[in-house]
PDB file of C-alpha atoms in Angstrom:
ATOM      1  CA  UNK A1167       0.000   0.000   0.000  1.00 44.00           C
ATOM      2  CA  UNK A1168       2.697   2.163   0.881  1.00 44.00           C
ATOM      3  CA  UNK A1169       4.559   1.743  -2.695  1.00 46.00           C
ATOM      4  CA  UNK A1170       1.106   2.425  -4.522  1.00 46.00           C
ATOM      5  CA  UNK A1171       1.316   5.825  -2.886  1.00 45.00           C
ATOM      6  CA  UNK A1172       4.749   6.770  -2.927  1.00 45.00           C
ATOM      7  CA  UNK A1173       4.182   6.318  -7.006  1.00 42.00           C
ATOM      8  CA  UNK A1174       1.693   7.843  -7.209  1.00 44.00           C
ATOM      9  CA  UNK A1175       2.507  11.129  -5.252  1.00 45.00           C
ATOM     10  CA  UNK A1176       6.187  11.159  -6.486  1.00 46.00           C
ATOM     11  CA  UNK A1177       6.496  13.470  -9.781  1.00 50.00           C
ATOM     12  CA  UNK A1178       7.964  11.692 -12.758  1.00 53.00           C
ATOM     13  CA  UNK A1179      11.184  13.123 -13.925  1.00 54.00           C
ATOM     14  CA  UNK A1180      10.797  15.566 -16.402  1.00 59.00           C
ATOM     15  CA  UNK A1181      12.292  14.602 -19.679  1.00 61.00           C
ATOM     16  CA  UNK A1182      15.156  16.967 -21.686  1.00 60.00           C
ATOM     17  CA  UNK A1183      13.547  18.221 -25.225  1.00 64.00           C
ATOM     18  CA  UNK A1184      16.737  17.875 -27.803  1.00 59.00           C
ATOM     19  CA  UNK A1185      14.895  20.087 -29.964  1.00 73.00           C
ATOM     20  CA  UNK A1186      15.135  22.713 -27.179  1.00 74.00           C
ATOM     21  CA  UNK A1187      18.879  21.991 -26.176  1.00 68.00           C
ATOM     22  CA  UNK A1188      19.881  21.856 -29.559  1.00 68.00           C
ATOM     23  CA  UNK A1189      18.197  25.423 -30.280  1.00 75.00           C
ATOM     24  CA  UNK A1190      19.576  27.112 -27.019  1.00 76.00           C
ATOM     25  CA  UNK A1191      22.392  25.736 -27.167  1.00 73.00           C
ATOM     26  CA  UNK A1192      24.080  25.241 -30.852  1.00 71.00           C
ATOM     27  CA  UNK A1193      21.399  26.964 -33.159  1.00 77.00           C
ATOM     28  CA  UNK A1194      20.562  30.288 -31.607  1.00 81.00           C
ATOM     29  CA  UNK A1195      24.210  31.249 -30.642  1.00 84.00           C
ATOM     30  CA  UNK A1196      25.166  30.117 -34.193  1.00 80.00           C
ATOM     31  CA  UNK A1197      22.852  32.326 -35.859  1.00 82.00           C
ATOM     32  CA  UNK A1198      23.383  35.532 -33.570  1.00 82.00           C
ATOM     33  CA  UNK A1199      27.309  35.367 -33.792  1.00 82.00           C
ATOM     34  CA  UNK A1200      27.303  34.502 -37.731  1.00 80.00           C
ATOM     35  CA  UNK A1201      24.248  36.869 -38.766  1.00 78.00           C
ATOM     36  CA  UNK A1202      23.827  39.426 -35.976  1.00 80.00           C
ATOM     37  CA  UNK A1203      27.504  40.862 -35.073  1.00 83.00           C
ATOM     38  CA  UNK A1204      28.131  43.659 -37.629  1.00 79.00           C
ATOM     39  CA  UNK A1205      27.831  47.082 -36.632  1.00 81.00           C
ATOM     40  CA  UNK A1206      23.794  47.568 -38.111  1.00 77.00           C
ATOM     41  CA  UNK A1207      22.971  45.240 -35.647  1.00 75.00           C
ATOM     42  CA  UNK A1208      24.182  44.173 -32.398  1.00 86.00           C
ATOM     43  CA  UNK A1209      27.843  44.286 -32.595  1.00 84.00           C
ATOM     44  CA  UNK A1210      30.587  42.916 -31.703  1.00 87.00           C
ATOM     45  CA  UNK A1211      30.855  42.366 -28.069  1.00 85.00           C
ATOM     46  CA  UNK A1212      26.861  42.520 -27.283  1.00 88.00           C
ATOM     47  CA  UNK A1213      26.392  39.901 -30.179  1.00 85.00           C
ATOM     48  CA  UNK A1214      29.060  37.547 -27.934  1.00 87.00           C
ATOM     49  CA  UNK A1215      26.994  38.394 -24.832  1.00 87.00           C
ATOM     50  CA  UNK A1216      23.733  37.613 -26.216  1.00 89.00           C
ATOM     51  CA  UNK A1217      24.666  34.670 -28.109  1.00 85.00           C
ATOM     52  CA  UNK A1218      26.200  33.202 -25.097  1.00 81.00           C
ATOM     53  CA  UNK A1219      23.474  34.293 -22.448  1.00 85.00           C
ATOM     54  CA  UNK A1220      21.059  31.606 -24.226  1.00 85.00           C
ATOM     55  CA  UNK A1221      22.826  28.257 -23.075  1.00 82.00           C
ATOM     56  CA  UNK A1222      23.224  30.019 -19.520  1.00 81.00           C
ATOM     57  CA  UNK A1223      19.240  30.212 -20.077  1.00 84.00           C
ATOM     58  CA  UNK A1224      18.860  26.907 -21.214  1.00 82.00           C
ATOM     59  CA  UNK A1225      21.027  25.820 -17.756  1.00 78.00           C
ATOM     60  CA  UNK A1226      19.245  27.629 -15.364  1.00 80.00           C
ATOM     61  CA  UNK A1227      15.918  26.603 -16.656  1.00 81.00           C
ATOM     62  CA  UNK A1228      17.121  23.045 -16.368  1.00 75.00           C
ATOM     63  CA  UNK A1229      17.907  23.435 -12.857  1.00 72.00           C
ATOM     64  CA  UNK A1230      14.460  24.813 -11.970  1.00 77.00           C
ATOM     65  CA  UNK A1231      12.745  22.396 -14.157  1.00 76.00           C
ATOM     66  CA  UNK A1232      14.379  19.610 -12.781  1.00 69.00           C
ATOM     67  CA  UNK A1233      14.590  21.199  -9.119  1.00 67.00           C
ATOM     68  CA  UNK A1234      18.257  19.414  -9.094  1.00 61.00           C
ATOM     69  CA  UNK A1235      21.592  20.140 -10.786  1.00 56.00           C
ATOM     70  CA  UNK A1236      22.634  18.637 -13.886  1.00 58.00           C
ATOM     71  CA  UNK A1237      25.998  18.300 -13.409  1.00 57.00           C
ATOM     72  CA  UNK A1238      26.869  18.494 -17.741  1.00 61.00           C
ATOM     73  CA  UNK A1239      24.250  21.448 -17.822  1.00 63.00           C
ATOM     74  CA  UNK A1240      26.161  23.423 -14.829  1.00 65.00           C
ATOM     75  CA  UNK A1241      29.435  22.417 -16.681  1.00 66.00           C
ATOM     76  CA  UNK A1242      28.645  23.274 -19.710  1.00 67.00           C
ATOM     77  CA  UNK A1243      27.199  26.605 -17.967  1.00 69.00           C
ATOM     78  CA  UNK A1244      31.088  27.070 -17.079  1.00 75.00           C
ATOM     79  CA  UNK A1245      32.328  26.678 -20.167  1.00 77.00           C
ATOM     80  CA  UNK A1246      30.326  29.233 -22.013  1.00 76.00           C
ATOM     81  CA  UNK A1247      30.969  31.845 -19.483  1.00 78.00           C
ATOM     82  CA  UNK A1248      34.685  30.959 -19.813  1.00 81.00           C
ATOM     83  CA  UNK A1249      34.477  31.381 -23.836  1.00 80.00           C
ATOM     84  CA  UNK A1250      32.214  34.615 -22.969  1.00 80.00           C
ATOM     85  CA  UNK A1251      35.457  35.954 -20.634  1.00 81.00           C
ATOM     86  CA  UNK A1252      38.217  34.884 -23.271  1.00 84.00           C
ATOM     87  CA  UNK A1253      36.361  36.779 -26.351  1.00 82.00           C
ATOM     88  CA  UNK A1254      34.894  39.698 -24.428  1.00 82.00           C
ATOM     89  CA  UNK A1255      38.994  40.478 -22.820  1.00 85.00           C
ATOM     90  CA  UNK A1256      39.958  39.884 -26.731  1.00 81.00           C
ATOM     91  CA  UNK A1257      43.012  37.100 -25.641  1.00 86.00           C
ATOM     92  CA  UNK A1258      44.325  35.328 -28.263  1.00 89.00           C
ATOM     93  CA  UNK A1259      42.482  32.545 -29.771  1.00 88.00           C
ATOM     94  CA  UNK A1260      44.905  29.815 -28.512  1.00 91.00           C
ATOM     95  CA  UNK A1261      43.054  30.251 -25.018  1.00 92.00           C
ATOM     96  CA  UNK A1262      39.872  29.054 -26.202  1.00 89.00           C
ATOM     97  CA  UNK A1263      41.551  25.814 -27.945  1.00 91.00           C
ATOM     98  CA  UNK A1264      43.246  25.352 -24.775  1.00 92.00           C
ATOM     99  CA  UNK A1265      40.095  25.748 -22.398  1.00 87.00           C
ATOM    100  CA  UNK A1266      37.892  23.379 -25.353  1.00 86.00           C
ATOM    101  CA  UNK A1267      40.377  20.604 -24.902  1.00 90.00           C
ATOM    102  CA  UNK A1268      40.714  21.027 -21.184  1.00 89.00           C
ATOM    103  CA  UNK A1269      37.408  20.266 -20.312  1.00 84.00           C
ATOM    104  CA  UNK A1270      37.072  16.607 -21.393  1.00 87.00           C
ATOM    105  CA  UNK A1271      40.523  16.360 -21.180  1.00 90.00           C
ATOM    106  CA  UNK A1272      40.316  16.473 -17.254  1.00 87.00           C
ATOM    107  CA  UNK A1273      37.354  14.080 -17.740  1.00 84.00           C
ATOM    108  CA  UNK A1274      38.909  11.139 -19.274  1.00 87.00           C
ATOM    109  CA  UNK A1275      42.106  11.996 -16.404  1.00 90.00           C
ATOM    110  CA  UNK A1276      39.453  12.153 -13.436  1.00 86.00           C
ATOM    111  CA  UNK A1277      37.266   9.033 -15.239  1.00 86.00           C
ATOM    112  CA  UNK A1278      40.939   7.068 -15.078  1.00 89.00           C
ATOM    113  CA  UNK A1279      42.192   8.408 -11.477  1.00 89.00           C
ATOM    114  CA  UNK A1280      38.852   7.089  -9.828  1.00 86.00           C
ATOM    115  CA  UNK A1281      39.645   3.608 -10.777  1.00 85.00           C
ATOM    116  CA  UNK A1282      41.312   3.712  -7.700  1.00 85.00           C
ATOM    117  CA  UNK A1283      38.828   5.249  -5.557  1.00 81.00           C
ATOM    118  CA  UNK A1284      35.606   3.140  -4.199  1.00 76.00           C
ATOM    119  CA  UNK A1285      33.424   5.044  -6.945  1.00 77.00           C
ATOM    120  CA  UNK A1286      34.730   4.988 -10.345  1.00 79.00           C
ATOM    121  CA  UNK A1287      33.239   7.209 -12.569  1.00 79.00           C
ATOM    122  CA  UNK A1288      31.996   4.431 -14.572  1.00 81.00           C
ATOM    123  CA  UNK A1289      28.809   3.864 -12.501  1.00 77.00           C
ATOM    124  CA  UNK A1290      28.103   7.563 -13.236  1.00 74.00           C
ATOM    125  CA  UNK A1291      28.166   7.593 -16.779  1.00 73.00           C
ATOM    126  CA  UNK A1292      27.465   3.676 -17.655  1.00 72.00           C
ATOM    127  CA  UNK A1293      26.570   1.808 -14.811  1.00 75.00           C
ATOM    128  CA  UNK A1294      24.032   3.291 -12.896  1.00 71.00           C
ATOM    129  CA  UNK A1295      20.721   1.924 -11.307  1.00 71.00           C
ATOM    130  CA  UNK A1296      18.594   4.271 -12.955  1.00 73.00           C
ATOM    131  CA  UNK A1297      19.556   2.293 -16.479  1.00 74.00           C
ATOM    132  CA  UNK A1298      20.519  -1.370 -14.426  1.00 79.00           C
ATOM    133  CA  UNK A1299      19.407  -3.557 -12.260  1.00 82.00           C
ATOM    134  CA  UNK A1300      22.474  -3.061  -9.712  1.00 83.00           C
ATOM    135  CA  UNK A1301      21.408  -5.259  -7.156  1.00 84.00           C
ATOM    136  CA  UNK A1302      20.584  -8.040  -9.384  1.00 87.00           C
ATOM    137  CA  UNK A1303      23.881  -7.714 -10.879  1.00 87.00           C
ATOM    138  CA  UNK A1304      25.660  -7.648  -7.776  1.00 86.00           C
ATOM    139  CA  UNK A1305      24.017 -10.463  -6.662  1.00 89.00           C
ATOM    140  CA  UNK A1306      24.839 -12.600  -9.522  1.00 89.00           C
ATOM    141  CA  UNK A1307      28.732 -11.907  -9.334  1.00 88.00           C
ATOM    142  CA  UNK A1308      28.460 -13.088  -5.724  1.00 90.00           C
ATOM    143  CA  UNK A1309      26.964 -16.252  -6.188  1.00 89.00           C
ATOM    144  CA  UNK A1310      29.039 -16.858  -9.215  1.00 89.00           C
ATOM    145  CA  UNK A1311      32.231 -16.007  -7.791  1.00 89.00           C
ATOM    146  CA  UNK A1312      32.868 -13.327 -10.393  1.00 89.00           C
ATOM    147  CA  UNK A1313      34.074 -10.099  -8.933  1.00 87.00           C
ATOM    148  CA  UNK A1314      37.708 -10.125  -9.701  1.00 90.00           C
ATOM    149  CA  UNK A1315      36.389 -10.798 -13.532  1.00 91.00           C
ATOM    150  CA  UNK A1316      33.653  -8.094 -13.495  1.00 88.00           C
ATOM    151  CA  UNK A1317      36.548  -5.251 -11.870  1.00 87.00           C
ATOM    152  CA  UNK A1318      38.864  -5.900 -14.971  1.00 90.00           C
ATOM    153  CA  UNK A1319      35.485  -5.361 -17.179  1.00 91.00           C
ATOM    154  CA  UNK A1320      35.212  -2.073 -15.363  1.00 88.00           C
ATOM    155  CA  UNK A1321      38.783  -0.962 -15.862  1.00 90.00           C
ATOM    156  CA  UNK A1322      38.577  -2.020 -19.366  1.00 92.00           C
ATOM    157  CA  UNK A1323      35.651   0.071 -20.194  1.00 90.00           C
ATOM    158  CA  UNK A1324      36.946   3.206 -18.613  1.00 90.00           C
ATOM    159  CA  UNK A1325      39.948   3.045 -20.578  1.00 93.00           C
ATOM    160  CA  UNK A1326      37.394   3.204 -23.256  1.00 91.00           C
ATOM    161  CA  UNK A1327      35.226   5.773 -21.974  1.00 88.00           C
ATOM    162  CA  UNK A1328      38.641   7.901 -20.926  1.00 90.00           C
ATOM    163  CA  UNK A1329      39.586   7.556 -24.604  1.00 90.00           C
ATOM    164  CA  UNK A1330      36.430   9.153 -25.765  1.00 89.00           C
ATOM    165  CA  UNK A1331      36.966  11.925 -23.401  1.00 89.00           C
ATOM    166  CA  UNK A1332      40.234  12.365 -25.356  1.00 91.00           C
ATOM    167  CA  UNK A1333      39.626  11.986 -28.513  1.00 90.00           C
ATOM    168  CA  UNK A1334      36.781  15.087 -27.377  1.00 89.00           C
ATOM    169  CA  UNK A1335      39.391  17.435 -26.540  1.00 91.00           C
ATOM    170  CA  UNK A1336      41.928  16.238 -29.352  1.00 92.00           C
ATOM    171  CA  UNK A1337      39.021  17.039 -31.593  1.00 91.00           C
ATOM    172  CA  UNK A1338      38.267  20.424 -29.848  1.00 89.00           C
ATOM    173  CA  UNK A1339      41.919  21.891 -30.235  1.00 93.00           C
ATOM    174  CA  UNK A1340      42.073  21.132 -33.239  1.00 93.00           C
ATOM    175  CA  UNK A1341      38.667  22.310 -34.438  1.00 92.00           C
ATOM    176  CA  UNK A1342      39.181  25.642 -32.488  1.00 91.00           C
ATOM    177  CA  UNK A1343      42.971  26.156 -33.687  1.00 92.00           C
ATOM    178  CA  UNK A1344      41.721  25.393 -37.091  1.00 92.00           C
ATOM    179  CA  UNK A1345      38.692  27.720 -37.362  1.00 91.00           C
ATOM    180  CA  UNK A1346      39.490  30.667 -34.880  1.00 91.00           C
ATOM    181  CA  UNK A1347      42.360  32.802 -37.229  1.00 91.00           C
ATOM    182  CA  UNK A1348      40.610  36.139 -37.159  1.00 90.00           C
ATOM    183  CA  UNK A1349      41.626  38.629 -34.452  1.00 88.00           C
ATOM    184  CA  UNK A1350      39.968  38.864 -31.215  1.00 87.00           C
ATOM    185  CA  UNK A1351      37.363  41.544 -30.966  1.00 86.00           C
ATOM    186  CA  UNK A1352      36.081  41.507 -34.864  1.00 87.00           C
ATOM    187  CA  UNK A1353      33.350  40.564 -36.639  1.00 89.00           C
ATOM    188  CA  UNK A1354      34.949  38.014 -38.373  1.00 89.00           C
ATOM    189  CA  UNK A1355      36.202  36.431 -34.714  1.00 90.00           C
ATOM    190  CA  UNK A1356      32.721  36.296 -34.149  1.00 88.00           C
ATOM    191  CA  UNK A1357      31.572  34.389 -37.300  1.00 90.00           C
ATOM    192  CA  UNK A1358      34.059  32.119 -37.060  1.00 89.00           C
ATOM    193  CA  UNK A1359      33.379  31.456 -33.016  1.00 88.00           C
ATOM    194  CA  UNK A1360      29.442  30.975 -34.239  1.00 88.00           C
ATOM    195  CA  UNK A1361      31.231  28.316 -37.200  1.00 89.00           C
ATOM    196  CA  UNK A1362      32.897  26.483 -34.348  1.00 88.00           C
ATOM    197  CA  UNK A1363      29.640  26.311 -32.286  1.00 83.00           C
ATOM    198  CA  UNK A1364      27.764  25.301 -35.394  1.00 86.00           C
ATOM    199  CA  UNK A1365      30.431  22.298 -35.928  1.00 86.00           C
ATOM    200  CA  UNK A1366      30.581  21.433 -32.014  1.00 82.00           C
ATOM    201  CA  UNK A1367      28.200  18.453 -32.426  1.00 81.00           C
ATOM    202  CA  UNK A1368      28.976  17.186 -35.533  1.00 84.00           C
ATOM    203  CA  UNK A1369      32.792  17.117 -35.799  1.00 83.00           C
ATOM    204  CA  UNK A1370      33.228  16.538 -31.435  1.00 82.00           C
ATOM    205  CA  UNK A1371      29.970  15.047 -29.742  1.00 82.00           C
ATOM    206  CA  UNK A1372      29.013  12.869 -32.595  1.00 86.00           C
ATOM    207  CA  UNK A1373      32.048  10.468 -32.406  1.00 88.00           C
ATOM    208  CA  UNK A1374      33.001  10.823 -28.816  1.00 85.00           C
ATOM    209  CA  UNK A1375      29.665   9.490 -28.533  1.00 86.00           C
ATOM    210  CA  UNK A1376      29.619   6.733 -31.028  1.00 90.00           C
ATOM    211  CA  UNK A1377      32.651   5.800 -29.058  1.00 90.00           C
ATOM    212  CA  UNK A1378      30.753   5.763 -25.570  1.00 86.00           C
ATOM    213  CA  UNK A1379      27.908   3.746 -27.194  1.00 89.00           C
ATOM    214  CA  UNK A1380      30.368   1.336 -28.349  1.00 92.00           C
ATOM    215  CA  UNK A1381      31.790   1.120 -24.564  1.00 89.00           C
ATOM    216  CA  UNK A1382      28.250   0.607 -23.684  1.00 88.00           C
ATOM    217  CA  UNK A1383      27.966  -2.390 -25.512  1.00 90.00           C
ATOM    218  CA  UNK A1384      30.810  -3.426 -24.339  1.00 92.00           C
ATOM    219  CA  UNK A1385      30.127  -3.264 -20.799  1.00 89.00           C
ATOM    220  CA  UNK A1386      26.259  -4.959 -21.245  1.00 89.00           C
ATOM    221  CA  UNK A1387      27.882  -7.760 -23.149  1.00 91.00           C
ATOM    222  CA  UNK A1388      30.571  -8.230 -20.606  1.00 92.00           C
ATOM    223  CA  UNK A1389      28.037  -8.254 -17.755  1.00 90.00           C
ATOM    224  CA  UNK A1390      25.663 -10.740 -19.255  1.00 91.00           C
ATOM    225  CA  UNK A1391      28.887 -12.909 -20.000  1.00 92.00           C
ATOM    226  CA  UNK A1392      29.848 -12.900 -16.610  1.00 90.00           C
ATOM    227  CA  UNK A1393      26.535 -12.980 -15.117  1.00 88.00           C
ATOM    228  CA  UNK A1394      25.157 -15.527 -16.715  1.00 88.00           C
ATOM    229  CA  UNK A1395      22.066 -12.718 -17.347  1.00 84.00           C
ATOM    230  CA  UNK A1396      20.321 -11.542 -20.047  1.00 86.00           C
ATOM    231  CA  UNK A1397      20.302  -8.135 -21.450  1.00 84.00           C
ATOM    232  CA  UNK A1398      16.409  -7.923 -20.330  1.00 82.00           C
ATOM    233  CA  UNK A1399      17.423  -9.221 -16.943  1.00 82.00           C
ATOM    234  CA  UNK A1400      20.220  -6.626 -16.303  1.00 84.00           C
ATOM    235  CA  UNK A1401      18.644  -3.349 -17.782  1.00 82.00           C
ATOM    236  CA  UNK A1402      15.688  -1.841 -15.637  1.00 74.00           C
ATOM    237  CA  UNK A1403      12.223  -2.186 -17.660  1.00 70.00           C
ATOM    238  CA  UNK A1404      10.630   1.493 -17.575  1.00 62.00           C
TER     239      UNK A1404
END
């Protein structure tokens, strides 16, 4: 009886809308840096600031839609206002490479360096209970006598999932050495900062995350392996 009301009073989670992040977050800054940034419009620096103040938006609304913090949405909050800083003080473009390949760069190091803490950060981005059946899992290893096996399947997949994070920021440098040439503090600066955004997904997020879903895989079919499972046993049924 008490279950039956605890579901029914607790809230379902609100899902994202990729249409919306997409917009707030690639689109709309695309189209104000590229289109809006000459002097008839908004200009230079208040084109940067308004182009920028939309995935800040998109954060904060998160937050109070979600009534929690999404930890990517608060970093990725931090890394706009970081870009923001860099191209409003007009520093040289090698900053911004820099700070786009630092980002997942200290991912993939802090994904590897909690191997050896009691949380790796595996179970955060893979192997969590909202997507498996934990406890069923754990339960089988036990009986089975198949820790030690299912530990190597962890380190092996965060090697994985640390190499995506790399190949991120490798892809980043590269992408922002490559398209940022103008000076600081111009029009074209802006353009080609609103090109980089535009390219963000395609050329960076698009195969760092074919590269996760592959170390997905990898981990489900390692689990039922060891297990003895099935995939329908091990992931949760919504």
């Amino acid at each position: 009886m008490t279950d039956s009301t605890d579901m029914k009073t607790k809230p379902a989670e609100k899902k994202e809308s990729l249409l919306l992040n997409l917009a707030f977050n690639i689109a709309i800054p695309t189209l104000v840096l590229t289109k809006l940034s000459g002097e008839d419009y908004l200009g230079i620096k208040l084109a940067i600031i308004v182009a920028l103040s939309f995935p800040i938006i998109y954060g904060v609304r998160d937050f109070f839609v979600r009534g929690k913090i999404n930890f990517f949405s608060a970093l990725g909050v931090v890394s706009v206002a970081l870009t923001g800083g860099i191209s409003l003080m007009e520093l040289d473009a090698i900053y911004i490479a820099i700070k786009e390949a630092s980002i997942p760069a200290l991912f993939g190091l802090a994904t590897l360096i909690s191997l050896k803490t009691s949380q790796p950060l595996i179970h955060t981005f893979l192997l969590n209970d909202s997507v498996l059946e934990i406890d069923k899992i754990n339960a089988s290893l036990l009986s089975r006598n198949r820790k030690p096996e299912f530990d190597q399947l962890l380190i092996n997949a965060s090697w994985i999932l640390a190499g995506s994070f790399l190949l991120s920021a490798v892809l980043n440098y590269f992408l922002a050495v490559y398209l940022l040439t103008a000076d600081p503090g111009t029009q074209a600066f802006n353009e080609q900062l609103g090109q980089m955004t535009a390219l963000s997904f395609p050329v960076i997020a698009v195969p760092a995350m074919l590269v996760m879903i592959g170390d997905m895989f990898y981990l489900f079919k390692g689990i039922t392996r060891i297990t003895g499972l099935s995939l329908d046993e091990i992931i949760k049924q919504k």
